[in-house]
C-alpha positions as YAML, in Angstrom:
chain: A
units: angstrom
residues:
- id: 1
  name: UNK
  ca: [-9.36, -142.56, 95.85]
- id: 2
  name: UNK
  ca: [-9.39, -138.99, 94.33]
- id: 3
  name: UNK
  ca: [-6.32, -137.05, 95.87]
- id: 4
  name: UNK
  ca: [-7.92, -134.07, 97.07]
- id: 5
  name: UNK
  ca: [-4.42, -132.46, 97.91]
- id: 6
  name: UNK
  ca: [-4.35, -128.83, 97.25]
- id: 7
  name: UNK
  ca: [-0.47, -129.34, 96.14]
- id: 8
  name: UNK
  ca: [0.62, -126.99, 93.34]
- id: 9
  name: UNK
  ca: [-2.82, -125.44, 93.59]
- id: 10
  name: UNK
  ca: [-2.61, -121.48, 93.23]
- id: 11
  name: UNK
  ca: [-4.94, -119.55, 95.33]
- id: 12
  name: UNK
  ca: [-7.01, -117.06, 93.58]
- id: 13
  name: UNK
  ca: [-5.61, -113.71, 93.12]
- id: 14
  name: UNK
  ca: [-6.74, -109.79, 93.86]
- id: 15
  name: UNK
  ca: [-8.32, -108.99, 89.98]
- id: 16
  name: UNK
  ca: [-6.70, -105.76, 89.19]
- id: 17
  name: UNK
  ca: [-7.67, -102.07, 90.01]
- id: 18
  name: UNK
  ca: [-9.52, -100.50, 86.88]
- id: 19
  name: UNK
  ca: [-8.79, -97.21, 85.80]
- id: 20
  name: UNK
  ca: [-12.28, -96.23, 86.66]
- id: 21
  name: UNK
  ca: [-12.42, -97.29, 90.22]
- id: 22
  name: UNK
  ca: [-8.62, -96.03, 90.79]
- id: 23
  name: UNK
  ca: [-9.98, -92.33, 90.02]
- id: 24
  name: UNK
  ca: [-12.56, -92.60, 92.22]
- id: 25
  name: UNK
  ca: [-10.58, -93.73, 94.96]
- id: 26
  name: UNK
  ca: [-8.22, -90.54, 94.17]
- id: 27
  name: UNK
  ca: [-11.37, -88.33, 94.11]
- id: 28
  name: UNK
  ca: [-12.12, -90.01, 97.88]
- id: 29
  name: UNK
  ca: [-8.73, -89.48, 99.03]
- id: 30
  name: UNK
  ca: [-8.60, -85.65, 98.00]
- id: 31
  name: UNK
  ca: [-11.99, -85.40, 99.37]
- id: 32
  name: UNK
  ca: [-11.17, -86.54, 102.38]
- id: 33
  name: UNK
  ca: [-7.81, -84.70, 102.92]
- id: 34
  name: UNK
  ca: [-9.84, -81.53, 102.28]
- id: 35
  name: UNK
  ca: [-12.16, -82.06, 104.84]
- id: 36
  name: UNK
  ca: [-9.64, -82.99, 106.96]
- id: 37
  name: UNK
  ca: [-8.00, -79.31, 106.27]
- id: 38
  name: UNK
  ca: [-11.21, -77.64, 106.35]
- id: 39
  name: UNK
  ca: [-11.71, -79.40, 109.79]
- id: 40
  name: UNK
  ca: [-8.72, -78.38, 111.51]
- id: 41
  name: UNK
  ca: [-9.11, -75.00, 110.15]
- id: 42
  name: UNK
  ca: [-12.74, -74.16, 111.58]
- id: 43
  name: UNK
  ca: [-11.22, -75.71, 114.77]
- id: 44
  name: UNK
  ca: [-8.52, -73.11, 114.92]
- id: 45
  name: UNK
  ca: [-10.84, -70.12, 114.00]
- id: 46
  name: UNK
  ca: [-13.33, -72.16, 116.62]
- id: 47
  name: UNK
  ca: [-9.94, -71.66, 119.11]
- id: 48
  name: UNK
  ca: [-9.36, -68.06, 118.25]
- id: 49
  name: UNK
  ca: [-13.25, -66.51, 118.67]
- id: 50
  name: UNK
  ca: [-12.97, -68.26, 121.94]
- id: 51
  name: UNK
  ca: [-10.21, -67.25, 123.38]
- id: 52
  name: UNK
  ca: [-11.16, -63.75, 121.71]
- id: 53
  name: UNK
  ca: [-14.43, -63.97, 123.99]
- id: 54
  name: UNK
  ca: [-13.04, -64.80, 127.25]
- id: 55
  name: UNK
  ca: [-10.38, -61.65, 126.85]
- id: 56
  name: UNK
  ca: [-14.20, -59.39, 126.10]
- id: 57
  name: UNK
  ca: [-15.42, -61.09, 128.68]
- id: 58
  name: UNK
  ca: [-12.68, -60.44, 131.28]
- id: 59
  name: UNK
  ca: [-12.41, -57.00, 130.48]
- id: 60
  name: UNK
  ca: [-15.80, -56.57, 130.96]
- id: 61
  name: UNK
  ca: [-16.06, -58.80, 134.32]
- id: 62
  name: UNK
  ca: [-12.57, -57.60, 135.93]
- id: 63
  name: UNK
  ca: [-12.39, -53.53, 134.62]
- id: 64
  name: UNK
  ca: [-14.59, -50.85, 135.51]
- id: 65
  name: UNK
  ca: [-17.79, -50.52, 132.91]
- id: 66
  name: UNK
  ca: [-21.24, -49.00, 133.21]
- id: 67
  name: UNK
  ca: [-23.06, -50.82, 135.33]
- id: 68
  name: UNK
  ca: [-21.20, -51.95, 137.90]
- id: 69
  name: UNK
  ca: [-21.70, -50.42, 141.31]
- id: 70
  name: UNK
  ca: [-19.09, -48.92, 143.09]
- id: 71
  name: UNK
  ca: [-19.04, -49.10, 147.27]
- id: 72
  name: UNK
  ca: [-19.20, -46.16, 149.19]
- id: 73
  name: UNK
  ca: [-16.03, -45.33, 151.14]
- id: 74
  name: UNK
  ca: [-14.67, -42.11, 153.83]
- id: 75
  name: UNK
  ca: [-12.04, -40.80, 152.95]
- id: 76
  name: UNK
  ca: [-10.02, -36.93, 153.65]
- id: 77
  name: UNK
  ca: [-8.75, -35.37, 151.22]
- id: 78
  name: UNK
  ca: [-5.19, -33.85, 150.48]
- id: 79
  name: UNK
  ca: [-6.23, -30.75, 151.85]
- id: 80
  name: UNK
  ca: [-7.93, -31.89, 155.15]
- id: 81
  name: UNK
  ca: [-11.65, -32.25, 153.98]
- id: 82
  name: UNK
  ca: [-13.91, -34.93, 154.97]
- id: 83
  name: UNK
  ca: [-16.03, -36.39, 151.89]
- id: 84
  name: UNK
  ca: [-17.64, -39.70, 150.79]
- id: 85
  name: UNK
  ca: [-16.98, -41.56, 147.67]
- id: 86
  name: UNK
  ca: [-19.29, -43.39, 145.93]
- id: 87
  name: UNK
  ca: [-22.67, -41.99, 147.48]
- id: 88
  name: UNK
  ca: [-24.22, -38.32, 147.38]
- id: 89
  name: UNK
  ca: [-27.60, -36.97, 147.91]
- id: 90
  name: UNK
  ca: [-30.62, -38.01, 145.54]
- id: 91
  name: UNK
  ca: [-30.13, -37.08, 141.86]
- id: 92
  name: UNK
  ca: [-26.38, -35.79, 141.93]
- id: 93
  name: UNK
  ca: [-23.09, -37.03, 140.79]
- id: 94
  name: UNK
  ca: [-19.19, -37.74, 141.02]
- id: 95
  name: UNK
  ca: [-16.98, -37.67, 138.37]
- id: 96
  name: UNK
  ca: [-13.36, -39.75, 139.75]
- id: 97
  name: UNK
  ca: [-10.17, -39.25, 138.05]
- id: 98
  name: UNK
  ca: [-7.91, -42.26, 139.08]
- id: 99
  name: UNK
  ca: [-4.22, -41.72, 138.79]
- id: 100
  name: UNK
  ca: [-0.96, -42.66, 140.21]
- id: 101
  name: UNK
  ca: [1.92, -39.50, 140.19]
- id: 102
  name: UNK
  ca: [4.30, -42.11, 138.38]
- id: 103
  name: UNK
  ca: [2.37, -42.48, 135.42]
- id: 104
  name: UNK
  ca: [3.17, -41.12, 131.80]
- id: 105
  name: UNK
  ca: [-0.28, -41.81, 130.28]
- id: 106
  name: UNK
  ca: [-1.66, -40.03, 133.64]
- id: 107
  name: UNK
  ca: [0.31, -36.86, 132.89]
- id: 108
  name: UNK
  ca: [-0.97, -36.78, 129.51]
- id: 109
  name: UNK
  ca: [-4.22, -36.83, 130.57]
- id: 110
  name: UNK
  ca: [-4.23, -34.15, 133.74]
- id: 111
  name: UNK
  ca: [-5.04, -30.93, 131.13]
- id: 112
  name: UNK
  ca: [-7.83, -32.87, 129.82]
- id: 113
  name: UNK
  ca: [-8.74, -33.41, 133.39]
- id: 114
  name: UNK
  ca: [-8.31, -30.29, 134.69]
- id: 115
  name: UNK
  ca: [-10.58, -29.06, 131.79]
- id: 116
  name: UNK
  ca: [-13.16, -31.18, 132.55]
- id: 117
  name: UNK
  ca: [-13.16, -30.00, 136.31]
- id: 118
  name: UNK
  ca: [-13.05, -26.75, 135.22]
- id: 119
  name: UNK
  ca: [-16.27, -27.01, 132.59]
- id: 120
  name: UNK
  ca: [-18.46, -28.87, 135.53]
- id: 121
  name: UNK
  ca: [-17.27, -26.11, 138.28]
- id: 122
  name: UNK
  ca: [-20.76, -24.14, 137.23]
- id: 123
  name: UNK
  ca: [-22.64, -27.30, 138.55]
- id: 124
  name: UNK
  ca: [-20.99, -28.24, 141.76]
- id: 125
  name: UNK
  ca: [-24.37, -28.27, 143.52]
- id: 126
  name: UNK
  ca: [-25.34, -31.80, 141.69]
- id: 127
  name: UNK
  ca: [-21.92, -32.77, 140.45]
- id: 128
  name: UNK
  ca: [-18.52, -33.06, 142.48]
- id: 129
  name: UNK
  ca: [-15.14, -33.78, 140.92]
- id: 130
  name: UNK
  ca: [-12.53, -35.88, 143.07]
- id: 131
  name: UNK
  ca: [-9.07, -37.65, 142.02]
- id: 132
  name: UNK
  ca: [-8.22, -40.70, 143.48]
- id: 133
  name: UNK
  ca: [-4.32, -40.98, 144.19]
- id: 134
  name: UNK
  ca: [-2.83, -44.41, 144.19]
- id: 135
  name: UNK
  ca: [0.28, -42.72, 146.08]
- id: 136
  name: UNK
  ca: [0.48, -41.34, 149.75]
- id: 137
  name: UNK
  ca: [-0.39, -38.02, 150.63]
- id: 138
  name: UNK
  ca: [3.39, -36.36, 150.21]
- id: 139
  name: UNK
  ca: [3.76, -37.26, 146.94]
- id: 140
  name: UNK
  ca: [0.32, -36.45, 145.90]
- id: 141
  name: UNK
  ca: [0.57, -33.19, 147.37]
- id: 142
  name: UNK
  ca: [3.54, -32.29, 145.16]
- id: 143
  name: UNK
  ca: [2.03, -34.03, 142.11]
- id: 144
  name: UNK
  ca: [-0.57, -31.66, 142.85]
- id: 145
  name: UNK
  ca: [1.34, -28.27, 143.30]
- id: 146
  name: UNK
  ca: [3.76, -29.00, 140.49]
- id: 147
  name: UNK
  ca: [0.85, -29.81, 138.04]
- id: 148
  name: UNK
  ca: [-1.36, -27.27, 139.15]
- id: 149
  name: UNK
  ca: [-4.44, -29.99, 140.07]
- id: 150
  name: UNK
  ca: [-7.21, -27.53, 141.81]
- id: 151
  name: UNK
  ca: [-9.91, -30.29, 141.97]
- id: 152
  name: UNK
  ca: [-9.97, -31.87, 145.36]
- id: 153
  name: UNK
  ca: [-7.81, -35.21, 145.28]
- id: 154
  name: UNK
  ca: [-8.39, -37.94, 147.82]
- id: 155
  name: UNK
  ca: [-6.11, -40.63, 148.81]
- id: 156
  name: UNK
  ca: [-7.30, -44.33, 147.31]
- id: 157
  name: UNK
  ca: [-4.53, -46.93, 149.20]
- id: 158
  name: UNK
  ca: [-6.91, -49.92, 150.77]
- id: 159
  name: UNK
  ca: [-6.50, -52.60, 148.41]
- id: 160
  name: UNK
  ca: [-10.01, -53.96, 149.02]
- id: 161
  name: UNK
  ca: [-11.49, -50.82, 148.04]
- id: 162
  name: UNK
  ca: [-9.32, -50.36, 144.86]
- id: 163
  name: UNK
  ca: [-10.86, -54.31, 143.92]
- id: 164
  name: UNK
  ca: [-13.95, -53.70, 144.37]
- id: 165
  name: UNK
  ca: [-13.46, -50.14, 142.19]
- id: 166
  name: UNK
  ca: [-11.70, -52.32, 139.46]
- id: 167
  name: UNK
  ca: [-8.49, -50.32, 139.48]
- id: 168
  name: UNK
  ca: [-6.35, -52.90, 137.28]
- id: 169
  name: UNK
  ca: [-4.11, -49.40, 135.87]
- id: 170
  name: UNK
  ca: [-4.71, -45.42, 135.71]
- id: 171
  name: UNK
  ca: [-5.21, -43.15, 134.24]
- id: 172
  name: UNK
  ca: [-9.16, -44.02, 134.85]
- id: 173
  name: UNK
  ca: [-11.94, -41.82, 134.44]
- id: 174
  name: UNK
  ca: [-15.32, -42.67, 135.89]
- id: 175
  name: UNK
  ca: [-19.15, -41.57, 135.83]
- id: 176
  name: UNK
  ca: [-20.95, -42.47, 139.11]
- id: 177
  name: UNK
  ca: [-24.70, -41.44, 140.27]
- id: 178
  name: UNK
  ca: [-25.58, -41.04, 143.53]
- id: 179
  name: UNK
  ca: [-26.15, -44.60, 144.89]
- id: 180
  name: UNK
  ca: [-22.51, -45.52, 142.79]
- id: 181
  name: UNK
  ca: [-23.86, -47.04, 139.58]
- id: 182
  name: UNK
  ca: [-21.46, -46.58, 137.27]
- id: 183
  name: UNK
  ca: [-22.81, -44.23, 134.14]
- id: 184
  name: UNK
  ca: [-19.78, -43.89, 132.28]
- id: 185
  name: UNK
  ca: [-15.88, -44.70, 132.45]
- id: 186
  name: UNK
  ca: [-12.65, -44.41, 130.34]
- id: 187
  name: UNK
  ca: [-9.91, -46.45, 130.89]
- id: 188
  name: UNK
  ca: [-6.59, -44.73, 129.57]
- id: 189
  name: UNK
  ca: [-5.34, -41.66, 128.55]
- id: 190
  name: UNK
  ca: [-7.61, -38.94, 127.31]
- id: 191
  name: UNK
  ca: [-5.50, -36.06, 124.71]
- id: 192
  name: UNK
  ca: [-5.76, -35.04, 120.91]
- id: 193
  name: UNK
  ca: [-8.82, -35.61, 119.11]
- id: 194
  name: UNK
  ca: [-10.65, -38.16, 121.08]
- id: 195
  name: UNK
  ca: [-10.80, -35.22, 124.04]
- id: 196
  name: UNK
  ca: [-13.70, -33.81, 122.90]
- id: 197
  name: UNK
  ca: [-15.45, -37.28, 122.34]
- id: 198
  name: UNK
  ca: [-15.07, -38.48, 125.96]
- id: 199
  name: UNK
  ca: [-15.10, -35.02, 127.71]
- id: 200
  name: UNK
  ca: [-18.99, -34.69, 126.08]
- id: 201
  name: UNK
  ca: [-19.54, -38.27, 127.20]
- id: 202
  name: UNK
  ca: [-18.29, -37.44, 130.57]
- id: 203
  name: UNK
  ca: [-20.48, -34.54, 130.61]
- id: 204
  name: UNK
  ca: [-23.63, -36.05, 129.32]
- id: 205
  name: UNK
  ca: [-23.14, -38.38, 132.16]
- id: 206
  name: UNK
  ca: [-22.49, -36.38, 134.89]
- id: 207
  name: UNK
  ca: [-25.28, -34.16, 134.16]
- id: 208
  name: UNK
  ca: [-28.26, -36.49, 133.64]
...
């Protein structure tokens, strides 16, 4: 009988790599590992535009822009008068300076303010000029004496209203027509050279 035993056989062996097919496998490797970078990296910049568009996005959605509409709302001002915010007869408009009496960027703005109201005074019968004080009428007054604010300022506390208006910070400067579309707003301080930028944009939007 043939002994088919497989006793001191050896099994067959893995032939050796040739030098050929080992540089091609080194070629696929780098390849790969490239990709792999250049995968990770587009996923990063993929990261960064998005995050990048929900801040544009937010700003847009949650601060005051043109467009928006603005509610109409009562209100008296510091020196007793009766007026409405955020609606006036066909055809005019308000220009609102938003401002708290504790902030810096709000001081540096009030000349270019006070400029403004003072350039738009020969067209009070289709434009009006209010500020909106974040602060209560005793402190506003004095903000108003000391800084020599002639416009007429009204007092802006209900927190709904200041939502629906956007107010995230001051200073603020805002265009509104007479149904409270916005035309036009600033959000910051307005001094040096960019003055005469915004106070002609504020201008070509109040008198449309």
């Amino acid at each position: 009988m043939t002994d088919r035993s497989t006793s001191g056989s050896r099994l067959p062996g893995r032939r050796p790599l040739s030098g050929a097919r080992t540089r091609i496998l080194q070629v696929v490797a780098i390849v790969l590992a490239a990709l792999l970078v250049l995968v990770t990296f587009q996923k990063r910049q993929l990261r960064i535009e998005v995050v990048a568009l929900r801040d544009t996005v937010w700003r847009y959605v949650d601060l005051p822009h043109a467009g928006m509409v603005v509610p109409p709302f009562d209100g008296v001002t510091v020196a007793g008068d009766s007026v409405t915010v955020g609606h006036l007869r066909r055809g005019a408009r308000q220009v609102l300076f938003v401002f708290n009496t504790r902030c810096g960027n709000c001081l540096v703005t009030l000349p270019a303010w006070r400029r403004m109201a003072k350039a738009l005074e020969p067209h009070a019968d289709s434009v009006e000029v209010y500020g909106l004080s974040l602060d209560p009428v005793p402190e506003t007054r004095a903000y108003m004496e000391e800084h020599g604010l002639t416009f007429p300022v009204v007092p802006f506390h209900d927190e709904r209203m200041q939502e629906l208006y956007r107010i995230r910070g001051v200073p603020i400067t805002l265009v509104a027509d007479d149904i409270g579309a916005v035309e036009y707003t600033h959000i910051g301080s307005i001094f040096g050279e960019a003055e005469v930028a915004i106070t002609d944009s504020v201008a070509s939007a109040a008198l449309k």
